[in-house]
Structure formats: structure tokens, C-alpha cells
């Protein structure tokens, strides 16, 4: 059974992109099958190479399409940043296999699925909506993007965006650790205050009991 079942919910209304997304879903399903069957490392390397090449072409097409106009700078920045991050994940995974890795875990497949579906239904849908609302006609921009060359490696802008994303993640982690430390300190203070209050209550109760006995 496939981990992703293609659905009309994934359709964006741009035929070329919808077909590419369908192909990507099929490739991830093929990788998922390796967690249930005994795929050889050579087969997994081949599947990864095909996925890397297809992701490069697909992301390149979307980026050329956005470069033709119709999308906000904020969306383009976010979109290219997500592309750069996912490409770096695939490159790291490919490097792991070149360095001796022999299998793909269910957790990794689930990550790839989550990323792809979120990207399609949120970021790509926002792109499609903006492209459909723009002038000139979308069909002309699609035709132009299809005829342009694909860049084999990360562009300088993608490298910059990837670096910014990593720095942002590191800052979020730092803030999270700092917040956790502050909450821990606050909890200790509250516990100390609670112990002091309890001691005062116990003392007062003892005093009252002593008066009653007298």
C-alpha cells in the first residue's frame, strides 16, 4: 500500500506542475516500498539519484515560472528557501549512501511525505493562486519557463536563503532553550515560595493548636 495516495486535493490547476507533483509522489512511494522489502543499496542509490534529478528539474521549473512575474517577493523568498532546504536534505541523504548507508528508515520517509504534502498544499497553492491572478496569461509564462535551461546546482540566492534558514533555525533553538531555562528558574522560585508558604501555614496551625490546648 502506498504511503501517499494521489488525490484531487493536491491539484493546483497548472497541468505541468500537477503532473510533476504526481511523479514526485510516485518516487517517494517507491522509496517507501524499500522500508517493507529488501531493496539493495544499489537500487536505493538509483531511486535517490532519480529523485534528486527530478526535484532539481521540478524546483527549477517553479522558480523560473515565478521569475516570470506574478508572485510577491515574500512568497518567492519563502518558496526558494524551502526548495533549497529540501534539496540540501536529499543531497545529505545521497551522501550518506555514498558513505555506507544501506537503508531508508520509516521516520525519514514520513519526513519526506510531510514536507512534500505541506509544500504542495500550502506554498505551491499560494504560488498557483498568485500566478493565476497575474498578467500576462499564465499559459505564456508556463511555455517560457519550459524552454529555459535548468541550473544543475544550488544558485547563489538559494545558498544565501539556505544559510538564512539555518541561522533562523539556530536562533529559534536558542530562544527555545533560553525560554526553557527561564521557565525552569521560575518553577524553582515558585516551588521555593510554596515551601515557605507551607512552612508559615504549618507554623500558624501549630500556634493555633497550642493556644487551643492552653
XYZ file of N, CA and C in Angstrom:
642
model
N 0.844 -1.190 0.000
C 0.000 0.000 0.000
C 0.880 1.241 0.000
N 0.566 2.210 -0.853
C 1.371 3.415 -0.958
C 1.180 4.319 0.248
N 2.286 4.978 0.672
C 2.204 5.884 1.807
C 1.463 7.166 1.434
N 1.532 7.559 0.151
C 0.766 8.708 -0.337
C -0.153 8.236 -1.450
N -1.427 8.503 -1.313
C -2.378 8.219 -2.377
C -2.711 9.523 -3.072
N -2.404 9.600 -4.362
C -2.637 10.837 -5.104
C -4.112 11.209 -5.038
N -4.364 12.487 -4.797
C -5.731 12.960 -4.611
C -5.950 14.253 -5.387
N -7.198 14.489 -5.746
C -7.544 15.748 -6.412
C -7.310 16.940 -5.497
N -7.195 16.684 -4.185
C -6.907 17.768 -3.237
C -5.537 18.391 -3.503
N -4.656 17.640 -4.190
C -3.304 18.140 -4.465
C -3.239 18.984 -5.741
N -4.289 18.983 -6.529
C -4.271 19.672 -7.821
C -4.236 21.185 -7.626
N -3.377 21.845 -8.418
C -3.224 23.292 -8.336
C -3.817 24.014 -9.539
N -4.173 23.257 -10.579
C -4.748 23.884 -11.757
C -3.722 24.295 -12.799
N -2.456 23.956 -12.569
C -1.405 24.172 -13.571
C -0.940 22.784 -13.984
N -1.336 22.341 -15.164
C -1.164 20.943 -15.568
C 0.269 20.453 -15.416
N 1.221 21.278 -15.866
C 2.621 20.859 -15.821
C 3.073 20.584 -14.385
N 2.698 21.453 -13.461
C 3.092 21.276 -12.064
C 2.354 20.102 -11.437
N 1.076 19.961 -11.747
C 0.311 18.837 -11.197
C 0.910 17.497 -11.635
N 1.310 17.390 -12.897
C 1.910 16.153 -13.382
C 3.256 15.890 -12.709
N 4.028 16.956 -12.491
C 5.318 16.806 -11.817
C 5.129 16.382 -10.364
N 4.140 16.963 -9.706
C 3.868 16.570 -8.322
C 3.435 15.106 -8.242
N 2.638 14.695 -9.192
C 2.191 13.296 -9.220
C 3.385 12.366 -9.381
N 4.332 12.755 -10.224
C 5.535 11.942 -10.413
C 6.369 11.895 -9.134
N 6.486 13.033 -8.428
C 7.243 13.062 -7.173
C 6.602 12.155 -6.125
N 5.277 12.163 -6.062
C 4.571 11.275 -5.139
C 4.909 9.819 -5.455
N 4.934 9.479 -6.744
C 5.284 8.121 -7.143
C 6.690 7.743 -6.733
N 7.634 8.676 -6.834
C 9.018 8.397 -6.452
C 9.162 8.184 -4.953
N 8.445 8.968 -4.165
C 8.516 8.785 -2.716
C 7.835 7.478 -2.319
N 6.756 7.127 -3.008
C 6.127 5.833 -2.751
C 7.096 4.686 -3.050
N 7.901 4.851 -4.103
C 8.887 3.821 -4.443
C 9.939 3.697 -3.353
N 10.370 4.834 -2.797
C 11.324 4.789 -1.685
C 10.688 4.163 -0.451
N 9.415 4.468 -0.214
C 8.723 3.897 0.940
C 8.649 2.369 0.829
N 8.499 1.869 -0.391
C 8.440 0.406 -0.574
C 9.707 -0.269 -0.081
N 10.819 0.489 -0.071
C 12.087 -0.093 0.373
C 12.090 -0.372 1.865
N 11.187 0.275 2.619
C 11.115 0.008 4.059
C 10.340 -1.270 4.351
N 9.662 -1.809 3.331
C 8.861 -3.014 3.513
C 9.460 -4.220 2.787
N 10.374 -3.950 1.862
C 11.012 -5.011 1.105
C 12.530 -4.857 1.197
N 13.248 -5.880 0.813
C 14.717 -5.862 0.905
C 15.307 -5.269 -0.378
N 15.345 -3.947 -0.453
C 15.965 -3.285 -1.596
C 17.475 -3.272 -1.406
N 18.201 -3.465 -2.476
C 19.661 -3.398 -2.402
C 20.098 -1.936 -2.304
N 21.266 -1.681 -1.716
C 21.789 -0.309 -1.668
C 21.899 0.306 -3.066
N 22.237 -0.523 -4.072
C 22.352 -0.011 -5.439
C 20.999 0.484 -5.949
N 19.930 -0.246 -5.642
C 18.591 0.171 -6.062
C 18.193 1.465 -5.367
N 18.508 1.572 -4.087
C 18.169 2.783 -3.347
C 18.952 3.988 -3.871
N 20.218 3.775 -4.199
C 21.014 4.865 -4.769
C 20.419 5.322 -6.102
N 19.951 4.357 -6.902
C 19.336 4.715 -8.186
C 18.052 5.510 -7.973
N 17.220 5.063 -7.028
C 15.973 5.782 -6.743
C 16.258 7.192 -6.239
N 17.280 7.321 -5.383
C 17.645 8.639 -4.874
C 18.179 9.541 -5.976
N 18.971 8.967 -6.880
C 19.511 9.755 -7.988
C 18.375 10.267 -8.868
N 17.386 9.406 -9.126
C 16.238 9.818 -9.937
C 15.440 10.910 -9.227
N 15.257 10.755 -7.910
C 14.513 11.762 -7.149
C 15.256 13.085 -7.135
N 16.577 13.048 -6.929
C 17.380 14.275 -6.946
C 17.250 14.999 -8.278
N 17.359 14.249 -9.373
C 17.293 14.860 -10.699
C 15.909 15.449 -10.962
N 14.882 14.722 -10.551
C 13.529 15.206 -10.811
C 13.211 16.425 -9.951
N 13.639 16.402 -8.693
C 13.437 17.555 -7.814
C 14.145 18.781 -8.382
N 15.370 18.587 -8.892
C 16.104 19.702 -9.485
C 15.313 20.315 -10.636
N 14.801 19.473 -11.527
C 14.061 19.967 -12.675
C 12.740 20.621 -12.258
N 12.043 19.977 -11.332
C 10.740 20.496 -10.904
C 10.885 21.828 -10.181
N 11.807 21.882 -9.212
C 12.012 23.134 -8.491
C 12.483 24.230 -9.438
N 13.374 23.861 -10.362
C 13.855 24.844 -11.326
C 12.722 25.399 -12.169
N 11.795 24.532 -12.573
C 10.646 24.990 -13.369
C 9.790 25.966 -12.567
N 9.496 25.627 -11.322
C 8.677 26.527 -10.499
C 9.379 27.865 -10.289
N 10.688 27.831 -10.076
C 11.417 29.072 -9.822
C 11.487 29.942 -11.072
N 11.643 29.314 -12.242
C 11.634 30.086 -13.484
C 10.249 30.658 -13.742
N 9.228 29.897 -13.377
C 7.861 30.371 -13.553
C 7.602 31.582 -12.664
N 8.070 31.538 -11.426
C 7.893 32.689 -10.531
C 8.716 33.880 -10.988
N 9.884 33.595 -11.572
C 10.733 34.684 -12.050
C 10.071 35.440 -13.200
N 9.115 34.786 -13.874
C 8.399 35.444 -14.970
C 7.385 36.465 -14.508
N 7.210 36.584 -13.203
C 6.303 37.592 -12.662
C 5.014 36.993 -12.145
N 4.344 37.769 -11.301
C 3.050 37.351 -10.795
C 3.042 36.932 -9.345
N 4.236 36.734 -8.747
C 4.315 36.307 -7.346
C 4.961 37.392 -6.497
N 4.512 37.501 -5.257
C 5.075 38.503 -4.360
C 6.507 38.138 -3.986
N 7.341 39.145 -3.709
C 8.722 38.858 -3.295
C 8.783 37.976 -2.050
N 7.835 38.175 -1.119
C 7.822 37.372 0.110
C 7.596 35.896 -0.198
N 6.661 35.621 -1.112
C 6.385 34.229 -1.459
C 7.566 33.610 -2.199
N 8.165 34.366 -3.110
C 9.314 33.847 -3.859
C 10.457 33.500 -2.907
N 10.709 34.375 -1.936
C 11.779 34.125 -0.965
C 11.496 32.867 -0.165
N 10.273 32.740 0.333
C 9.916 31.554 1.112
C 9.984 30.298 0.258
N 9.470 30.404 -0.953
C 9.401 29.250 -1.846
C 10.803 28.740 -2.191
N 11.658 29.653 -2.615
C 13.026 29.254 -2.975
C 13.785 28.735 -1.767
N 13.517 29.319 -0.601
C 14.166 28.850 0.614
C 13.774 27.422 0.947
N 12.483 27.088 0.798
C 12.044 25.720 1.055
C 12.647 24.754 0.035
N 12.732 25.194 -1.223
C 13.360 24.356 -2.242
C 14.813 24.070 -1.873
N 15.530 25.117 -1.484
C 16.950 24.957 -1.151
C 17.123 24.002 0.028
N 16.259 24.129 1.016
C 16.361 23.263 2.191
C 16.117 21.799 1.810
N 15.069 21.536 1.027
C 14.745 20.159 0.667
C 15.846 19.551 -0.206
N 16.388 20.344 -1.109
C 17.478 19.849 -1.944
C 18.691 19.506 -1.084
N 18.934 20.299 -0.051
C 20.080 20.006 0.826
C 19.838 18.710 1.599
N 18.577 18.451 2.003
C 18.255 17.208 2.698
C 18.522 16.011 1.792
N 18.073 16.087 0.542
C 18.291 14.996 -0.402
C 19.775 14.790 -0.687
N 20.527 15.874 -0.788
C 21.965 15.748 -1.044
C 22.675 15.102 0.142
N 22.251 15.477 1.354
C 22.851 14.862 2.544
C 22.528 13.371 2.588
N 21.288 13.018 2.245
C 20.889 11.608 2.247
C 21.672 10.827 1.201
N 21.845 11.420 0.036
C 22.628 10.772 -1.017
C 24.065 10.559 -0.566
N 24.627 11.568 0.089
C 25.996 11.454 0.594
C 26.107 10.343 1.638
N 25.054 10.176 2.461
C 25.063 9.095 3.454
C 25.186 7.734 2.778
N 24.481 7.539 1.669
C 24.557 6.266 0.955
C 25.932 6.079 0.326
N 26.508 7.153 -0.146
C 27.848 7.056 -0.715
C 28.874 6.712 0.367
N 28.540 7.036 1.632
C 29.453 6.776 2.747
C 29.119 5.503 3.510
N 28.229 4.684 2.928
C 27.987 3.374 3.542
C 26.594 3.094 4.043
N 25.705 4.070 4.003
C 24.333 3.788 4.444
C 23.696 2.776 3.499
N 22.832 1.884 4.039
C 22.270 0.813 3.210
C 20.751 0.740 3.233
N 20.086 1.617 4.019
C 18.630 1.543 4.087
C 18.033 2.915 4.380
N 16.722 3.026 4.171
C 15.979 4.245 4.465
C 14.965 3.915 5.548
N 14.907 4.738 6.582
C 14.016 4.464 7.702
C 12.607 4.980 7.436
N 11.647 4.407 8.169
C 10.256 4.866 8.075
C 10.159 6.328 8.507
N 10.913 6.699 9.520
C 10.884 8.084 10.007
C 11.304 9.054 8.917
N 12.340 8.700 8.166
C 12.798 9.568 7.083
C 11.734 9.678 5.997
N 11.118 8.566 5.635
C 10.060 8.599 4.632
C 8.915 9.492 5.095
N 8.537 9.368 6.361
C 7.451 10.185 6.892
C 7.806 11.666 6.833
N 9.088 11.983 7.061
C 9.526 13.377 6.946
C 9.387 13.866 5.499
N 9.846 13.068 4.540
C 9.747 13.456 3.139
C 8.291 13.659 2.732
N 7.417 12.767 3.202
C 5.993 12.874 2.879
C 5.405 14.153 3.467
N 5.699 14.397 4.752
C 5.158 15.585 5.415
C 5.623 16.847 4.704
N 6.917 16.905 4.383
C 7.434 18.112 3.732
C 6.764 18.318 2.377
N 6.696 17.271 1.566
C 6.157 17.401 0.222
C 4.694 17.818 0.246
N 3.879 17.165 1.063
C 2.455 17.479 1.084
C 2.210 18.888 1.613
N 2.938 19.292 2.655
C 2.802 20.660 3.161
C 3.209 21.664 2.097
N 4.294 21.373 1.400
C 4.775 22.296 0.379
C 3.761 22.434 -0.752
N 3.167 21.326 -1.158
C 2.196 21.365 -2.257
C 0.941 22.128 -1.857
N 0.345 21.745 -0.723
C -0.976 22.290 -0.393
C -0.919 23.694 0.198
N 0.258 24.121 0.670
C 0.360 25.461 1.246
C 1.150 26.403 0.338
N 2.438 26.120 0.156
C 3.306 27.062 -0.561
C 3.036 27.037 -2.065
N 2.964 25.841 -2.649
C 2.707 25.770 -4.084
C 1.310 26.290 -4.427
N 0.337 26.036 -3.551
C -1.015 26.545 -3.827
C -1.027 28.065 -3.790
N -0.297 28.663 -2.859
C -0.205 30.128 -2.819
C 0.438 30.651 -4.093
N 1.481 29.945 -4.575
C 2.128 30.332 -5.829
C 1.142 30.259 -6.989
N 0.402 29.144 -7.075
C -0.552 28.964 -8.172
C -1.624 30.035 -8.149
N -2.117 30.373 -6.961
C -3.150 31.400 -6.851
C -2.643 32.751 -7.343
N -1.406 33.087 -6.962
C -0.854 34.375 -7.399
C -0.565 34.370 -8.901
N -0.065 33.255 -9.410
C 0.216 33.180 -10.847
C -1.069 33.269 -11.668
N -2.120 32.617 -11.208
C -3.384 32.636 -11.934
C -4.026 34.015 -11.929
N -3.719 34.801 -10.888
C -4.312 36.129 -10.782
C -3.512 37.197 -11.523
N -2.335 36.813 -12.039
C -1.429 37.795 -12.642
C -1.632 37.901 -14.151
N -1.074 38.955 -14.699
C -0.998 39.163 -16.144
C 0.482 39.222 -16.514
N 0.898 38.801 -17.714
C 0.079 38.286 -18.810
C -0.442 36.878 -18.545
N -1.006 36.251 -19.560
C -1.653 34.955 -19.412
C -0.684 33.918 -18.861
N -1.196 33.061 -17.982
C -0.369 32.040 -17.351
C 0.227 31.086 -18.378
N -0.540 30.714 -19.376
C -0.051 29.766 -20.381
C 1.233 30.259 -21.036
N 1.340 31.552 -21.277
C 2.546 32.109 -21.898
C 3.736 32.011 -20.953
N 3.500 32.245 -19.676
C 4.598 32.172 -18.698
C 5.053 30.731 -18.512
N 4.104 29.801 -18.528
C 4.453 28.386 -18.420
C 5.298 27.959 -19.613
N 4.884 28.356 -20.821
C 5.625 27.988 -22.032
C 7.039 28.544 -21.984
N 7.187 29.776 -21.502
C 8.518 30.385 -21.422
C 9.389 29.648 -20.409
N 8.814 29.281 -19.258
C 9.588 28.580 -18.228
C 10.045 27.216 -18.704
N 9.238 26.552 -19.520
C 9.591 25.220 -20.008
C 10.770 25.245 -20.975
N 10.992 26.373 -21.628
C 12.046 26.448 -22.645
C 13.385 26.913 -22.072
N 13.406 27.331 -20.807
C 14.642 27.823 -20.206
C 15.456 26.674 -19.637
N 16.749 26.895 -19.534
C 17.656 25.860 -19.040
C 17.502 25.671 -17.538
N 17.816 24.460 -17.074
C 17.799 24.128 -15.652
C 19.206 24.267 -15.090
N 19.310 24.882 -13.948
C 20.608 25.017 -13.270
C 20.864 23.755 -12.465
N 22.028 23.156 -12.644
C 22.315 21.865 -12.012
C 22.485 21.959 -10.501
N 23.061 23.048 -10.035
C 23.381 23.130 -8.615
C 22.596 24.265 -7.972
N 22.734 24.402 -6.657
C 22.084 25.494 -5.957
C 22.600 26.831 -6.476
N 21.687 27.773 -6.671
C 22.091 29.105 -7.080
C 22.657 29.847 -5.874
N 23.317 30.967 -6.136
C 23.844 31.773 -5.042
C 22.709 32.244 -4.137
N 21.570 32.623 -4.730
C 20.442 33.084 -3.922
C 19.915 31.955 -3.051
N 19.898 30.722 -3.599
C 19.438 29.583 -2.798
C 20.399 29.306 -1.646
N 21.705 29.385 -1.929
C 22.680 29.169 -0.855
C 22.496 30.214 0.250
N 22.276 31.462 -0.185
C 22.064 32.529 0.792
C 20.811 32.254 1.612
N 19.729 31.882 0.934
C 18.476 31.602 1.628
C 18.627 30.423 2.575
N 19.343 29.389 2.142
C 19.557 28.218 2.986
C 20.331 28.604 4.241
N 21.345 29.449 4.057
C 22.102 29.925 5.207
C 21.230 30.714 6.167
N 20.348 31.565 5.601
C 19.443 32.338 6.443
C 18.481 31.421 7.195
N 17.984 30.394 6.512
C 17.076 29.449 7.157
C 17.764 28.728 8.308
N 19.000 28.314 8.069
C 19.728 27.609 9.129
C 19.990 28.530 10.311
N 20.356 29.788 10.010
C 20.585 30.728 11.104
C 19.291 30.987 11.874
N 18.177 31.081 11.138
C 16.885 31.299 11.792
C 16.534 30.121 12.686
N 16.793 28.904 12.185
C 16.513 27.719 12.994
C 17.369 27.683 14.251
N 18.645 28.052 14.095
C 19.538 28.075 15.250
C 19.062 29.104 16.273
N 18.578 30.265 15.784
C 18.092 31.299 16.688
C 16.830 30.828 17.411
N 15.943 30.139 16.685
C 14.739 29.600 17.318
C 15.095 28.574 18.393
N 16.091 27.726 18.089
C 16.530 26.740 19.074
C 17.114 27.440 20.303
N 17.905 28.506 20.054
C 18.499 29.238 21.163
C 17.417 29.875 22.022
N 16.431 30.481 21.353
C 15.342 31.106 22.097
C 14.538 30.069 22.887
N 14.355 28.892 22.272
C 13.623 27.830 22.958
C 14.356 27.369 24.209
N 15.692 27.199 24.085
C 16.487 26.799 25.248
C 16.454 27.868 26.330
N 16.529 29.130 25.900
C 16.504 30.221 26.865
C 15.155 30.277 27.576
N 14.088 30.087 26.820
C 12.756 30.106 27.420
C 12.593 28.928 28.399
N 13.118 27.765 27.996
C 13.044 26.600 28.878
C 13.803 26.867 30.172
N 14.986 27.493 30.058
C 15.766 27.813 31.254
C 15.014 28.787 32.153
N 14.408 29.812 31.535
C 13.665 30.796 32.316
C 12.473 30.162 33.026
N 11.773 29.268 32.309
C 10.629 28.588 32.923
C 11.079 27.695 34.067
N 12.224 27.021 33.887
C 12.746 26.169 34.950
C 13.103 26.997 36.179
N 13.752 28.149 35.935
C 14.103 29.034 37.050
C 12.841 29.523 37.758
N 11.834 29.889 36.958
C 10.583 30.376 37.539
C 9.885 29.279 38.342
N 9.930 28.056 37.827
C 9.328 26.939 38.556
C 10.023 26.710 39.893
N 11.355 26.817 39.886
C 12.101 26.637 41.138
C 11.733 27.732 42.142
N 11.582 28.973 41.654
C 11.191 30.080 42.538
C 9.802 29.839 43.129
N 8.886 29.372 42.274
C 7.529 29.098 42.755
C 7.520 27.970 43.781
N 8.347 26.951 43.526
C 8.438 25.847 44.483
C 8.993 26.323 45.818
N 10.013 27.196 45.743
C 10.576 27.744 46.983
C 9.533 28.566 47.732
N 8.792 29.402 46.979
C 7.757 30.217 47.603
C 6.671 29.340 48.212
N 6.327 28.254 47.514
C 5.311 27.338 48.019
C 5.768 26.677 49.311
N 7.045 26.267 49.360
C 7.569 25.645 50.578
C 7.551 26.636 51.741
N 7.925 27.893 51.458
C 7.925 28.911 52.512
C 6.507 29.168 53.013
N 5.567 29.241 52.070
C 4.168 29.472 52.461
C 3.637 28.320 53.285
N 3.968 27.086 52.852
C 3.520 25.904 53.592
C 4.105 25.899 55.001
N 5.385 26.287 55.101
C 6.027 26.329 56.425
C 5.335 27.347 57.321
N 4.967 28.502 56.748
C 4.282 29.524 57.531
C 2.907 29.041 57.978
N 2.199 28.355 57.042
C 0.886 27.815 57.384
C 1.005 26.774 58.492
N 1.995 25.882 58.374
C 2.209 24.862 59.400
C 2.529 25.507 60.754
N 3.353 26.573 60.703
C 3.714 27.263 61.946
C 2.493 27.898 62.583
N 1.666 28.534 61.705
C 0.463 29.186 62.228
C -0.503 28.149 62.792
N -0.623 27.015 62.101
C -1.512 25.953 62.587
C -1.033 25.424 63.934
N 0.292 25.305 64.091
C 0.841 24.828 65.359
C 0.572 25.814 66.474
N 0.701 27.111 66.163
C 0.439 28.149 67.157
C -1.016 28.131 67.615
N -1.913 27.982 66.619
C -3.332 27.940 66.930
C -3.661 26.721 67.772
N -3.032 25.586 67.440
C -3.262 24.367 68.202
C -2.764 24.526 69.632
N -1.620 25.206 69.797
C -1.051 25.410 71.128
C -1.972 26.295 71.961
N -2.553 27.328 71.345
C -3.475 28.211 72.065
C -4.736 27.445 72.488
N -5.193 26.580 71.569
C -6.387 25.808 71.896
C -6.148 24.852 73.057
N -4.941 24.305 73.105
C -4.612 23.365 74.180
C -4.494 24.084 75.511
N -4.024 25.363 75.447
C -3.879 26.134 76.688
C -5.265 26.512 77.222
